[in-house]
Short mmCIF file of C-alpha atoms and ligand atoms in Angstrom, two decimals:
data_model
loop_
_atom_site.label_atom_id
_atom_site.label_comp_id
_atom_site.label_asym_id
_atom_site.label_seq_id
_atom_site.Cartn_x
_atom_site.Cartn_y
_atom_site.Cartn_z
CA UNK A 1 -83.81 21.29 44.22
CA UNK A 2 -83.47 18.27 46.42
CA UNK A 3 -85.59 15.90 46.10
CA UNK A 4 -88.00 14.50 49.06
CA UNK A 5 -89.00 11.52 47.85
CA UNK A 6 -87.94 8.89 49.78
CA UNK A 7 -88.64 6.02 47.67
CA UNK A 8 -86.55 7.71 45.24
CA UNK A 9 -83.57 7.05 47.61
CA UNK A 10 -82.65 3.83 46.42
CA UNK A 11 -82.55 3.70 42.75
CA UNK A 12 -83.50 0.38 42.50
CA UNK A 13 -86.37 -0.07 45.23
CA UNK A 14 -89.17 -2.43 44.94
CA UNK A 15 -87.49 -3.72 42.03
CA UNK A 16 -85.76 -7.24 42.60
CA UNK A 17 -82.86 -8.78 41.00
CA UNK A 18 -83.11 -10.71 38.47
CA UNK A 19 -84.03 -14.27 39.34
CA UNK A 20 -83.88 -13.45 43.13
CA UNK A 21 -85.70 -16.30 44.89
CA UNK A 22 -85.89 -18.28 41.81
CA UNK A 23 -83.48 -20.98 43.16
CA UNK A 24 -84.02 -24.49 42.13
CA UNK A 25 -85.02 -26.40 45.70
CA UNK A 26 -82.75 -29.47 44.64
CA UNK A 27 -79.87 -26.61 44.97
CA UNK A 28 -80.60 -25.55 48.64
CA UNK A 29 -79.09 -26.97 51.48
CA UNK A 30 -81.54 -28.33 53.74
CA UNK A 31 -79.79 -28.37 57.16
CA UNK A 32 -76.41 -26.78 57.85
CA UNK A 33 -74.60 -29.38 59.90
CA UNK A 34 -73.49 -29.44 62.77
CA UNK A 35 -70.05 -31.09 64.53
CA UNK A 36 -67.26 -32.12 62.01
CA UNK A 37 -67.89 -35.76 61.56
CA UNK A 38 -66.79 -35.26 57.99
CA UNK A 39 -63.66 -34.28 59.09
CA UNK A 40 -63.01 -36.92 61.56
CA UNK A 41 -64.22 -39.14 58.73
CA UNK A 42 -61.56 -37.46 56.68
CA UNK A 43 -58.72 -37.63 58.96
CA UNK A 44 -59.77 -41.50 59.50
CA UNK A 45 -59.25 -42.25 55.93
CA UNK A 46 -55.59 -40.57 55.95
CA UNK A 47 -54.80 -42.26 59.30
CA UNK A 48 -55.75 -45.72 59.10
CA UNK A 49 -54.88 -45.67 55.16
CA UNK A 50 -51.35 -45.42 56.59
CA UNK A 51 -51.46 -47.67 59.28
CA UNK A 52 -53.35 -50.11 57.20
CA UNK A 53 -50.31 -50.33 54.65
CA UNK A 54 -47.76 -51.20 57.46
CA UNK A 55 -50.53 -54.14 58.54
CA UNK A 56 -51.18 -55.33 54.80
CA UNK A 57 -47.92 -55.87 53.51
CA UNK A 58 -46.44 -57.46 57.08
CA UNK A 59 -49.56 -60.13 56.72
CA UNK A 60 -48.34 -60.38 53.21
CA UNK A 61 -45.03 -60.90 53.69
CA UNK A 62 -45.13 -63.01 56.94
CA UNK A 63 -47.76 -65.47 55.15
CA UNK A 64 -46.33 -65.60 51.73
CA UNK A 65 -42.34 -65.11 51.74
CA UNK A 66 -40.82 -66.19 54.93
CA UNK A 67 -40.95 -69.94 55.21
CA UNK A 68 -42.29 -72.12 52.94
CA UNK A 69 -43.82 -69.18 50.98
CA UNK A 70 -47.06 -70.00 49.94
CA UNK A 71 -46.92 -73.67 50.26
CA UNK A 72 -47.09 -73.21 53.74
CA UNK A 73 -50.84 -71.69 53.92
CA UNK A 74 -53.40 -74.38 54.83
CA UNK A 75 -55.67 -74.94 58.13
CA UNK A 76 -53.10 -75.44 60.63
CA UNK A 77 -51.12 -72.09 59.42
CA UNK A 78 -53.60 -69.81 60.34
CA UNK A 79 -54.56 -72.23 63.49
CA UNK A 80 -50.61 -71.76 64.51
CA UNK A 81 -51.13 -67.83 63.91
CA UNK A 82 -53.93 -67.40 65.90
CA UNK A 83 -52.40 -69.30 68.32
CA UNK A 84 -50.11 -66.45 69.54
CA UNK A 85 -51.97 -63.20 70.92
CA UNK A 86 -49.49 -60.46 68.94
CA UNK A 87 -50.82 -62.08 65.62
CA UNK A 88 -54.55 -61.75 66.89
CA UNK A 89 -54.03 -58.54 67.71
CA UNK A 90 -52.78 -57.64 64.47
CA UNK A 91 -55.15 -59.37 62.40
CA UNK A 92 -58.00 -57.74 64.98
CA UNK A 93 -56.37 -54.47 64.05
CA UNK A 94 -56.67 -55.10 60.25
CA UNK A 95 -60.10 -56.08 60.53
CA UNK A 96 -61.20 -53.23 62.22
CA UNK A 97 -59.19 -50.25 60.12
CA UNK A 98 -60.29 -51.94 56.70
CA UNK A 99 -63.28 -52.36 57.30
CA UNK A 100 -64.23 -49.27 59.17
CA UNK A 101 -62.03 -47.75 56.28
CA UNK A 102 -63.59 -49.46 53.64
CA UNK A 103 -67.05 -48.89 54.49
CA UNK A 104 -66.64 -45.01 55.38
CA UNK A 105 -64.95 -45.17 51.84
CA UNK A 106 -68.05 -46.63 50.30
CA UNK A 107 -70.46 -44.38 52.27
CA UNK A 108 -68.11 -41.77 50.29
CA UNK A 109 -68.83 -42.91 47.10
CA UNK A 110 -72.93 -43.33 47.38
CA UNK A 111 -72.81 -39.89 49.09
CA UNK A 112 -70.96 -39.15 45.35
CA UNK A 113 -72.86 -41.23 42.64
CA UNK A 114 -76.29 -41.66 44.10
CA UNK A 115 -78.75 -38.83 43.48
CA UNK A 116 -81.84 -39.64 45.09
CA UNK A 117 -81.83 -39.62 49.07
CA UNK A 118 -83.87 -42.61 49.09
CA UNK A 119 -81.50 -44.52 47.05
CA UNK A 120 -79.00 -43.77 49.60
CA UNK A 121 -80.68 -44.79 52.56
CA UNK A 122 -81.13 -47.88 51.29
CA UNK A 123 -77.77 -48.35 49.89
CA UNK A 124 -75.97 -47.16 53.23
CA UNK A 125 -78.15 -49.34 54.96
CA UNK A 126 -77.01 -52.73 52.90
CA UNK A 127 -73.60 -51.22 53.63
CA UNK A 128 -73.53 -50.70 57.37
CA UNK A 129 -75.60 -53.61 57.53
CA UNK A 130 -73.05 -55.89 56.27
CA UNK A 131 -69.98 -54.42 57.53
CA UNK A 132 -71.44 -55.10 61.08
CA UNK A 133 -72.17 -58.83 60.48
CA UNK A 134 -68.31 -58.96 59.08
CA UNK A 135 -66.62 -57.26 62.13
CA UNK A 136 -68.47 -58.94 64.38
CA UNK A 137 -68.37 -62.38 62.68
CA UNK A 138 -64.24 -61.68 62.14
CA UNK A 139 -63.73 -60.83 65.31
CA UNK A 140 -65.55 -63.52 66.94
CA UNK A 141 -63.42 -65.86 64.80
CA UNK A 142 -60.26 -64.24 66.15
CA UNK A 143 -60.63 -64.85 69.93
CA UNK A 144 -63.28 -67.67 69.80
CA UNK A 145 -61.09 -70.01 67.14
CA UNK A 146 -60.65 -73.48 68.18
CA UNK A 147 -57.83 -75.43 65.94
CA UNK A 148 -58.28 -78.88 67.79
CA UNK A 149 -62.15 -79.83 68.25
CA UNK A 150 -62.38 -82.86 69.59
CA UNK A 151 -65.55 -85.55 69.45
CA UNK A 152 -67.87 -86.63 72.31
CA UNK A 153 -65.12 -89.21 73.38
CA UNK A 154 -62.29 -87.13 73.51
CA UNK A 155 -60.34 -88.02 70.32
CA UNK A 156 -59.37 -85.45 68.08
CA UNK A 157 -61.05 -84.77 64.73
CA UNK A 158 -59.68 -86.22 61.12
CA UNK A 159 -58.85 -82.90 59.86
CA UNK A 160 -57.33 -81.10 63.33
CA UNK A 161 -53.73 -79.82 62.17
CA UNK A 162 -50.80 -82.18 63.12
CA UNK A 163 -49.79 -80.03 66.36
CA UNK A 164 -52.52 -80.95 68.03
CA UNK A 165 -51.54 -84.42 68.86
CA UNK A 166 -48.91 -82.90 70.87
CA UNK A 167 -51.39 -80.71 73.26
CA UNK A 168 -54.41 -82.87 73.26
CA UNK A 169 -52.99 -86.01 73.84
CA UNK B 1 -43.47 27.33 -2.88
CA UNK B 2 -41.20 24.67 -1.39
CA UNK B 3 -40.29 21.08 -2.43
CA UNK B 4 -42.01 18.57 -0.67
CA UNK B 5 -39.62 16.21 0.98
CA UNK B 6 -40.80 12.56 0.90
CA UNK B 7 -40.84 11.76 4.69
CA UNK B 8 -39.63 8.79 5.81
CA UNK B 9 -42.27 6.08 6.98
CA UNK B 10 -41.35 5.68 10.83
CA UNK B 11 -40.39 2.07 11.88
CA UNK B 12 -42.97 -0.07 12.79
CA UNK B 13 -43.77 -1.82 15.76
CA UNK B 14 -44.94 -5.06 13.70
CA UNK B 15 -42.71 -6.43 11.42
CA UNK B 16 -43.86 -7.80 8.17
CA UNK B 17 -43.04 -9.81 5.91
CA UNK B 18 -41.60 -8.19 2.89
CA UNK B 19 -43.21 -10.57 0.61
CA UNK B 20 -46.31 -12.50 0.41
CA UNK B 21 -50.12 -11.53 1.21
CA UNK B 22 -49.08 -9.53 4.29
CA UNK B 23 -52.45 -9.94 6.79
CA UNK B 24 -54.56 -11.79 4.38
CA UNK B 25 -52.24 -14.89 4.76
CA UNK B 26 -53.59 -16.04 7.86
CA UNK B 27 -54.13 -19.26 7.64
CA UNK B 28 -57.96 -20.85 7.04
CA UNK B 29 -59.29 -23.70 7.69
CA UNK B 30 -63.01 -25.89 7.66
CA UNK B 31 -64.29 -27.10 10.85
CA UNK B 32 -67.43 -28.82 12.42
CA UNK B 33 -69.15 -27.54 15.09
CA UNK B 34 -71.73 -29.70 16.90
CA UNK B 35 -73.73 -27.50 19.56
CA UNK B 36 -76.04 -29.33 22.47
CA UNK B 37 -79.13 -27.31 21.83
CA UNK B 38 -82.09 -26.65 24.25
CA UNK B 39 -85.27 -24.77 23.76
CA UNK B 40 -88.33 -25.65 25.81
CA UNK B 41 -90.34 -23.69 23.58
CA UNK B 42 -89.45 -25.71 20.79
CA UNK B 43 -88.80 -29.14 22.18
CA UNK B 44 -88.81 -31.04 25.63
CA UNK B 45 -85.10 -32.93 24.74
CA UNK B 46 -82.12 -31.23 23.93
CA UNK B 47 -80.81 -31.78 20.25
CA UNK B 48 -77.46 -31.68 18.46
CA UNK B 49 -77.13 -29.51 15.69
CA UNK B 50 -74.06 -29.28 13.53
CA UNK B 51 -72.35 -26.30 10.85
CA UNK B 52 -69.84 -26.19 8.52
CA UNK B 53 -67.85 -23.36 8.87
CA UNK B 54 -64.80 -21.61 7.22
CA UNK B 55 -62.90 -20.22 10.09
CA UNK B 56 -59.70 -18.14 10.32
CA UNK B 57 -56.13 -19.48 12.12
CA UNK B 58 -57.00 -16.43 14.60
CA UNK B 59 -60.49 -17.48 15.80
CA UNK B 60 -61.76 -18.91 18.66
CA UNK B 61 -64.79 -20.94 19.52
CA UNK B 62 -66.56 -18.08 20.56
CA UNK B 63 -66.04 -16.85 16.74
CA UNK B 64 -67.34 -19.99 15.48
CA UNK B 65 -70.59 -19.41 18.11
CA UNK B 66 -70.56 -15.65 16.66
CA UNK B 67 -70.57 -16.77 12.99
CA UNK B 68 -73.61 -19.37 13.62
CA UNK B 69 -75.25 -16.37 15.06
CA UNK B 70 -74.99 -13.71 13.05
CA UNK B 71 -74.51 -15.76 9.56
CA UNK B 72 -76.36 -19.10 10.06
CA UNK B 73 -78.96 -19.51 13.13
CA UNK B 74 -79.73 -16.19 15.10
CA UNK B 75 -81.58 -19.14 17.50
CA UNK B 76 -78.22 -20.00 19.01
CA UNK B 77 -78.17 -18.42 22.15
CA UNK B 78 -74.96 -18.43 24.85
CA UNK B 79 -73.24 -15.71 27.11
CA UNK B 80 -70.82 -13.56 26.23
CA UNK B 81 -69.74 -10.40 27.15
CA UNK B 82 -66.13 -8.77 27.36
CA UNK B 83 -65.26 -11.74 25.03
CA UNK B 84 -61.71 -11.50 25.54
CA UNK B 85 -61.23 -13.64 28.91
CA UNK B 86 -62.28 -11.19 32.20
CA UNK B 87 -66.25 -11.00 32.29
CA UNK B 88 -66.31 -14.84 33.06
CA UNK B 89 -69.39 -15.03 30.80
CA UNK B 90 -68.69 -17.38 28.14
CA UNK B 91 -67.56 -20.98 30.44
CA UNK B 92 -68.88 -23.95 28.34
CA UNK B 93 -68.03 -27.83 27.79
CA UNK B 94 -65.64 -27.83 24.52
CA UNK B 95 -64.65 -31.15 23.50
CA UNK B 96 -65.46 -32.53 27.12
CA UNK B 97 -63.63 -29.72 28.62
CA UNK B 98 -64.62 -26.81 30.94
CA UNK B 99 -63.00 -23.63 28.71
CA UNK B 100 -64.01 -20.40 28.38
CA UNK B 101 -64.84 -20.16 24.49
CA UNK B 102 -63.06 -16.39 24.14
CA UNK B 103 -59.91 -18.56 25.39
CA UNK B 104 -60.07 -21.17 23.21
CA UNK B 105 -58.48 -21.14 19.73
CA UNK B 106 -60.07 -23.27 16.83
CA UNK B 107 -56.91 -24.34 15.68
CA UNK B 108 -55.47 -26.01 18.92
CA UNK B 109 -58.48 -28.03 18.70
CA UNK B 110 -58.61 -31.16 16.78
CA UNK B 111 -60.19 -29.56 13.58
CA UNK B 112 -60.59 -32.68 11.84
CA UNK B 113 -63.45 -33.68 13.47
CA UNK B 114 -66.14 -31.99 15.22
CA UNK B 115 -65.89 -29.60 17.50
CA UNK B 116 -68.08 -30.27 20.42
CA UNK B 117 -69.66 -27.45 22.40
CA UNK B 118 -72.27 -28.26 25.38
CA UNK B 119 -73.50 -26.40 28.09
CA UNK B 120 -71.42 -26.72 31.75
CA UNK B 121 -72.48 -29.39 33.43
CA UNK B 122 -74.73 -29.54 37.25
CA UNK B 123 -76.36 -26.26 36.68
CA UNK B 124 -80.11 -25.88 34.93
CA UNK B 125 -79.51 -25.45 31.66
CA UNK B 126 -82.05 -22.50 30.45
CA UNK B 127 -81.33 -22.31 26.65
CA UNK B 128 -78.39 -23.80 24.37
CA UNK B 129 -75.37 -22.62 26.21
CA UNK B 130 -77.12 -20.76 29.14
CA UNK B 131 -77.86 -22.29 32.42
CA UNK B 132 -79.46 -20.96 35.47
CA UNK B 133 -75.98 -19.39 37.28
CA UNK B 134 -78.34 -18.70 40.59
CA UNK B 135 -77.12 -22.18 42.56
CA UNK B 136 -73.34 -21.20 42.10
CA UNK B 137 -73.95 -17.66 43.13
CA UNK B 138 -76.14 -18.73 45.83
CA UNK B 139 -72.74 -21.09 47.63
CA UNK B 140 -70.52 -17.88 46.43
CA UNK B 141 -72.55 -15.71 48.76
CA UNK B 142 -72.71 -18.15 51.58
CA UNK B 143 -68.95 -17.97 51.95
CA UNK B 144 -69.28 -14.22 52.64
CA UNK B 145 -67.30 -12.87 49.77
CA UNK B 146 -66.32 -9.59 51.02
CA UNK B 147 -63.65 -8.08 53.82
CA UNK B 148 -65.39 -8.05 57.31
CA UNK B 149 -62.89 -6.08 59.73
CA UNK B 150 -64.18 -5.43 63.41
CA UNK B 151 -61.11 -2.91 64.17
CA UNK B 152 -61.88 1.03 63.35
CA UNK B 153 -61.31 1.27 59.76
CA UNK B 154 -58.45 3.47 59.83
CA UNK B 155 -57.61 7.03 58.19
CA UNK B 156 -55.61 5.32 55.38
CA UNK B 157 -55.77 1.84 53.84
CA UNK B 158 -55.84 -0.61 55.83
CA UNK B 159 -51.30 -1.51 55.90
CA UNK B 160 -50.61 -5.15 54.66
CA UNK B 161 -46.96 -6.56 53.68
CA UNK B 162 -46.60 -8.00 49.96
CA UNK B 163 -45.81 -11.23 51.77
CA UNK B 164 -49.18 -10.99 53.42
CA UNK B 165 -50.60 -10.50 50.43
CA UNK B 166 -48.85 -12.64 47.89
CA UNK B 167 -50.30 -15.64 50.37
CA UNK B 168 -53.76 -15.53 48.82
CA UNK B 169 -52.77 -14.07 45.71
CA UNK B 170 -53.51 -16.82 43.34
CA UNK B 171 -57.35 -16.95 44.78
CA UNK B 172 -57.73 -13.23 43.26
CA UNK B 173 -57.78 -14.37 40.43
CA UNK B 174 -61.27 -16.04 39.95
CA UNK B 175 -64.12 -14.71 37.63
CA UNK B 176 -66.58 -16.56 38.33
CA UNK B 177 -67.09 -18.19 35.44
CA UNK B 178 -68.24 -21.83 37.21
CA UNK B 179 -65.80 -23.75 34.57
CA UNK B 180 -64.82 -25.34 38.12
CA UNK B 181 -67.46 -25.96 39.99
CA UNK B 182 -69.30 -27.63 37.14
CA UNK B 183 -66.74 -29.78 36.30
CA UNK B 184 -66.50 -31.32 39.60
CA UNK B 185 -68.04 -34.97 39.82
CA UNK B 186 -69.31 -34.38 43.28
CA UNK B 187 -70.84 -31.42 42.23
CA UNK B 188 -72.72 -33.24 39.65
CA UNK B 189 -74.07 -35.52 41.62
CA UNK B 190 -77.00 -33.17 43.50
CA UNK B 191 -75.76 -29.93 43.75
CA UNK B 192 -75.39 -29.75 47.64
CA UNK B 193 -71.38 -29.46 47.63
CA UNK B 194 -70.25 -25.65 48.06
CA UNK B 195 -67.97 -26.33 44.90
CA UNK B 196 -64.33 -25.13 43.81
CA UNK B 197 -65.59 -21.60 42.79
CA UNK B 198 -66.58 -20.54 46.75
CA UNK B 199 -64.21 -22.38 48.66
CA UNK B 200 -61.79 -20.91 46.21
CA UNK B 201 -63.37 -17.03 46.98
CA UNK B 202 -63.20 -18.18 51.01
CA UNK B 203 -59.43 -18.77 50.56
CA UNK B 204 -59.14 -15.10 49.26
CA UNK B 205 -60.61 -13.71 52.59
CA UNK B 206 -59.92 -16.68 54.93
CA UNK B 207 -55.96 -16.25 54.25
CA UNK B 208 -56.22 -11.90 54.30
CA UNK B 209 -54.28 -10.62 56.97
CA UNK B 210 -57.03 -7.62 56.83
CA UNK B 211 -60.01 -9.81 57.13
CA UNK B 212 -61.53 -11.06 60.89
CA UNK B 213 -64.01 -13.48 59.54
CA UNK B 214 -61.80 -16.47 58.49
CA UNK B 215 -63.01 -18.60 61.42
CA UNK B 216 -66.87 -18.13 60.14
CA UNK B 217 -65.63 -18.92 57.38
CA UNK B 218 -64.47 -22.02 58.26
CA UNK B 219 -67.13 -22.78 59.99
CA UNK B 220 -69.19 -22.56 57.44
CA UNK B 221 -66.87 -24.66 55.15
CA UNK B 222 -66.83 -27.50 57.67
CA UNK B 223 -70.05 -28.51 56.85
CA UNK B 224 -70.82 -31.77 55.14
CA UNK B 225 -71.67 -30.17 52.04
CA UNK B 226 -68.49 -28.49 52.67
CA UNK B 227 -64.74 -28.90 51.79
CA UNK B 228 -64.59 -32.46 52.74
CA UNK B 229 -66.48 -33.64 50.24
CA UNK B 230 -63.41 -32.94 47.50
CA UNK B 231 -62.11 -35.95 46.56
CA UNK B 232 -59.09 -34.09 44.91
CA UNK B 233 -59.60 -35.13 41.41
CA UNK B 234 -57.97 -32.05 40.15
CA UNK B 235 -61.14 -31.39 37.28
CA UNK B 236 -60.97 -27.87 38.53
CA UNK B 237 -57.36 -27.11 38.48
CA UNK B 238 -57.69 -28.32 35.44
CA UNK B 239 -60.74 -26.43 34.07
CA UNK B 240 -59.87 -23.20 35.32
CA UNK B 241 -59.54 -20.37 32.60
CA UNK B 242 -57.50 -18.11 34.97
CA UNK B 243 -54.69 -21.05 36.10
CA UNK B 244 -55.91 -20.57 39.75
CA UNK B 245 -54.56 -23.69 41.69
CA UNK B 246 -57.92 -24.36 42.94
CA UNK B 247 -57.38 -28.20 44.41
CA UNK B 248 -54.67 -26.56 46.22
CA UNK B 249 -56.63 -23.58 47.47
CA UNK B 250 -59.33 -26.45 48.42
CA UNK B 251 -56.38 -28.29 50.14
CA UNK B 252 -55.55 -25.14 52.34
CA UNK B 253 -58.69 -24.34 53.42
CA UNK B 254 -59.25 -28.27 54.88
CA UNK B 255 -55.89 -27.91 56.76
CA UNK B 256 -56.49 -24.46 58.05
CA UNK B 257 -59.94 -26.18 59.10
CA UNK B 258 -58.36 -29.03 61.01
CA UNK B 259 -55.35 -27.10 62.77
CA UNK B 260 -58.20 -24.67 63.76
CA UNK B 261 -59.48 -27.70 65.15
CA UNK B 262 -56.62 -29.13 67.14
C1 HEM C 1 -53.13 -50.16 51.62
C2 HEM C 1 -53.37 -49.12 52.33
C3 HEM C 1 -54.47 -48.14 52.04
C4 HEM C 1 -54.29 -46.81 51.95
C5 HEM C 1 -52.97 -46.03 52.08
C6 HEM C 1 -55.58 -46.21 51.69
C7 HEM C 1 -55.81 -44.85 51.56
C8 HEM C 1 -57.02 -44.28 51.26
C9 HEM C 1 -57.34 -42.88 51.30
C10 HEM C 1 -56.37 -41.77 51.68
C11 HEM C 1 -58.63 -42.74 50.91
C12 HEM C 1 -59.40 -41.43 50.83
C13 HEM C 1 -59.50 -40.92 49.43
C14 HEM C 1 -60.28 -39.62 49.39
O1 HEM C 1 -60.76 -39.13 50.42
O2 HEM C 1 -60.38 -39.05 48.31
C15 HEM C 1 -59.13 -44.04 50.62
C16 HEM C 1 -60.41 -44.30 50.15
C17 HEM C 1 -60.95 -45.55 50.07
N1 HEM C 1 -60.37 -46.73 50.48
FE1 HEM C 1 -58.46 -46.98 51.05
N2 HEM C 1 -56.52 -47.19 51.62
C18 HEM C 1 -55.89 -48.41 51.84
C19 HEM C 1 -56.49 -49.67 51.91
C20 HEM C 1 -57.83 -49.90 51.67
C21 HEM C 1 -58.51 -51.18 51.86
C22 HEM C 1 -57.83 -52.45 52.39
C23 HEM C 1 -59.79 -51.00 51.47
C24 HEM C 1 -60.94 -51.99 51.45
C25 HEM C 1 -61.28 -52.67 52.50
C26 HEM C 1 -59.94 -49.63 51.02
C27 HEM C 1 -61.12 -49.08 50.54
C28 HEM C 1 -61.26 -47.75 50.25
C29 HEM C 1 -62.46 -47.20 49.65
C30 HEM C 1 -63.70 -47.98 49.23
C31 HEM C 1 -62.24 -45.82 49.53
C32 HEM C 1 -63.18 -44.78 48.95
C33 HEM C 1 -62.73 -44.47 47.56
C34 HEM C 1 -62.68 -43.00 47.28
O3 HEM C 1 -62.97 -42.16 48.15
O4 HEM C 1 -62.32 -42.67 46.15
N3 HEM C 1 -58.73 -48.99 51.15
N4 HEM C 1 -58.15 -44.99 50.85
#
């Protein structure tokens, strides 16, 4: 005889898994998202990681083994560097990829050790926070430094490097 | 009446020894074993409780649990089923480590001090060695874990070259046993990441020359909960039971995500 029940159809109707629905809400993903900003963040990391160790270890070498080595590093140094636009560009270019790269890299790690969304927030904003005030106070200092300040009369400062005795006066 | 004729015993498959105790010489040894217990009903922290045990060169941790059981405390409570490495049942923290306890041998463990068996890590842990398996199986499904073809299924199988098929071969291999996914740091933290265990399962279909669904999948994977969020610490490659390359896996799916991309 066939049966013509149709509740009978599925075995197992009306009665639910076990633990269906019973999902712990710190488990659930609030909102899928959208975009891949993760993986542009990703692809920054690999990207400017590489560039950044050409940059480092040409500012390394150019300021501590050709010349005088490390002797040579004092005020007028970097005034002389930053007197010549390639070298602002570069150290511009630094600037930018390490700290862009460091800061994504520490949004990375509270995203990974803190557990409480409001601890976050407040941690990212500290973070972006001061990673603005540097770039923007760096690069200010690139373009706006000026190695030979001079006083109200005209004469240069006690403590402008030596080379400016040839262009001021 | 005839003679019986003394039959010859037939060679065996095993040798043994000629001499000595034959099978009862297997070696024996004492161990500690220190379980993280849990029992709401009983108490709101976890404690540690710890048995001395004789145990056999043979056994594996899961003997040790099974001893405590039966013998000692029929309180201890953990999952097992086939016991012998397929069911996936039986992933727990020994000695720090994500191992299935069937797998795991007492005596290529340090037995001179105690063993230490917790619960995995990241999940809710229910009782003992139990924890609420719902979160992982609730990423696992996200990732659409089965073949979605849009052609007519055909009269036969559905044709694919062992080439095709030895490229997500290693991904197979998974059990779900979550010795992965919770022993991944980033899982740890809140929960949110997919984890090792389904992007590992994605792979399987993503890179199946009989599956249509790989871009959903990677879709779905893109998210910021999703592969990017590996920091390739290698905890899972190193926790799984079944040898899976699973950073690797993780490492495919990210650069099938990006060329997809491009
Ligand atoms: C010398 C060249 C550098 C290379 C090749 C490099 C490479 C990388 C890469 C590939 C990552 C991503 C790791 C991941 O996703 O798991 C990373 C992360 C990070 N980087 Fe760099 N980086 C360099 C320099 C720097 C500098 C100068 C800073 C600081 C300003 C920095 C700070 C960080 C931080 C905070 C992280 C996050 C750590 C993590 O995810 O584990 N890096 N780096």
């Amino acid at each position: 005889m066939t049966t013509t029940n149709s509740e009978a159809v599925l075995p197992a109707q009306g009665i639910e898994a076990p633990r269906s629905g019973r999902i712990d809400p710190k488990y659930l993903r609030s909102n899928p998202s959208s975009g891949s900003f993760e993986m542009v963040a990703w692809v920054f990391m690999r990207v400017s990681g590489a560039a950044l160790v050409v940059l480092i270890f040409v500012h390394l070498f150019s300021n501590l083994m050709v010349g005088e080595g490390i002797h040579q590093i004092d005020f007028a140094f970097v005034a002389g560097k930053w007197a010549n636009p390639v070298w602002q560009f570069w150290d511009l270019t630094m600037l930018w990829l390490a700290m862009l790269h460091g800061t994504n890299g520490m949004r990375t790690i509270i995203n990974d050790y803190a557990e409480k969304d409001s601890t976050r927030l407040w941690l990212k904003s500290i973070l972006y926070l001061a990673s603005t005030v540097i770039i923007i106070l760096g690069t200010l200092v690139i373009f706006t430094f000026e190695p030979c300040l001079v006083d109200d009369a005209g004469n240069l400062m006690d403590y402008a490097p030596s080379f400016c005795e040839n262009i001021v006066n | 009446m005839s003679t019986p004729t003394v039959e010859k015993e037939p060679a065996s498959k095993v040798d043994l020894a000629e001499s000595g105790d034959g099978a009862g010489a297997v070696q024996e040894f004492d161990i500690t074993l220190k379980v993280r217990r849990y029992d709401p009903e009983r108490a709101e922290d976890a404690w540690w409780d710890e048995w001395e045990l004789t145990m056999f060169g043979t056994d594996r941790v899961l003997d040790a649990l099974h001893r405590v059981k039966w013998d000692v405390d029929g309180t201890l409570t953990f999952r097992r089923s086939c016991a012998h490495g397929i069911c996936g049942s039986d992933a727990m923290r020994i000695n720090g480590r994500n191992r299935l306890a069937c797998k795991t041998l007492l005596k290529d463990l340090d037995t001179s001090k105690p063993i230490v068996v917790e619960a995995i890590k990241g999940l809710p842990v229910e009782k003992d060695l139990i924890v609420d398996m719902e979160p992982f199986f609730q990423s696992y499904r996200e990732i659409m874990p089965f073949m979605i073809n849009n052609s007519p299924a055909p009269t036969a199988e559905r044709v694919q070259s062992p080439e095709e098929r030895q490229r997500f071969d290693d991904t197979t291999k998974c059990i779900l046993c979550a010795a992965c996914t919770s022993s991944c740091p980033v899982f740890w933290t809140d929960g949110q990441y997919f984890g090792p265990a389904a992007i590992v399962n994605a792979h399987r279909f993503i890179f199946d020359s009989r599956d249509d669904a790989g871009d959903m999948r990677l879709e779905i994977l893109n998210d910021k909960e999703g592969v990017w969020r590996c920091r390739t610490t290698f905890n899972c490659t190193e926790a799984c039971p079944r040898g899976i390359e699973v950073t690797k896996a993780i490492q495919e799916v990210k650069t099938a995500i990006l060329t997809r991309s491009l």
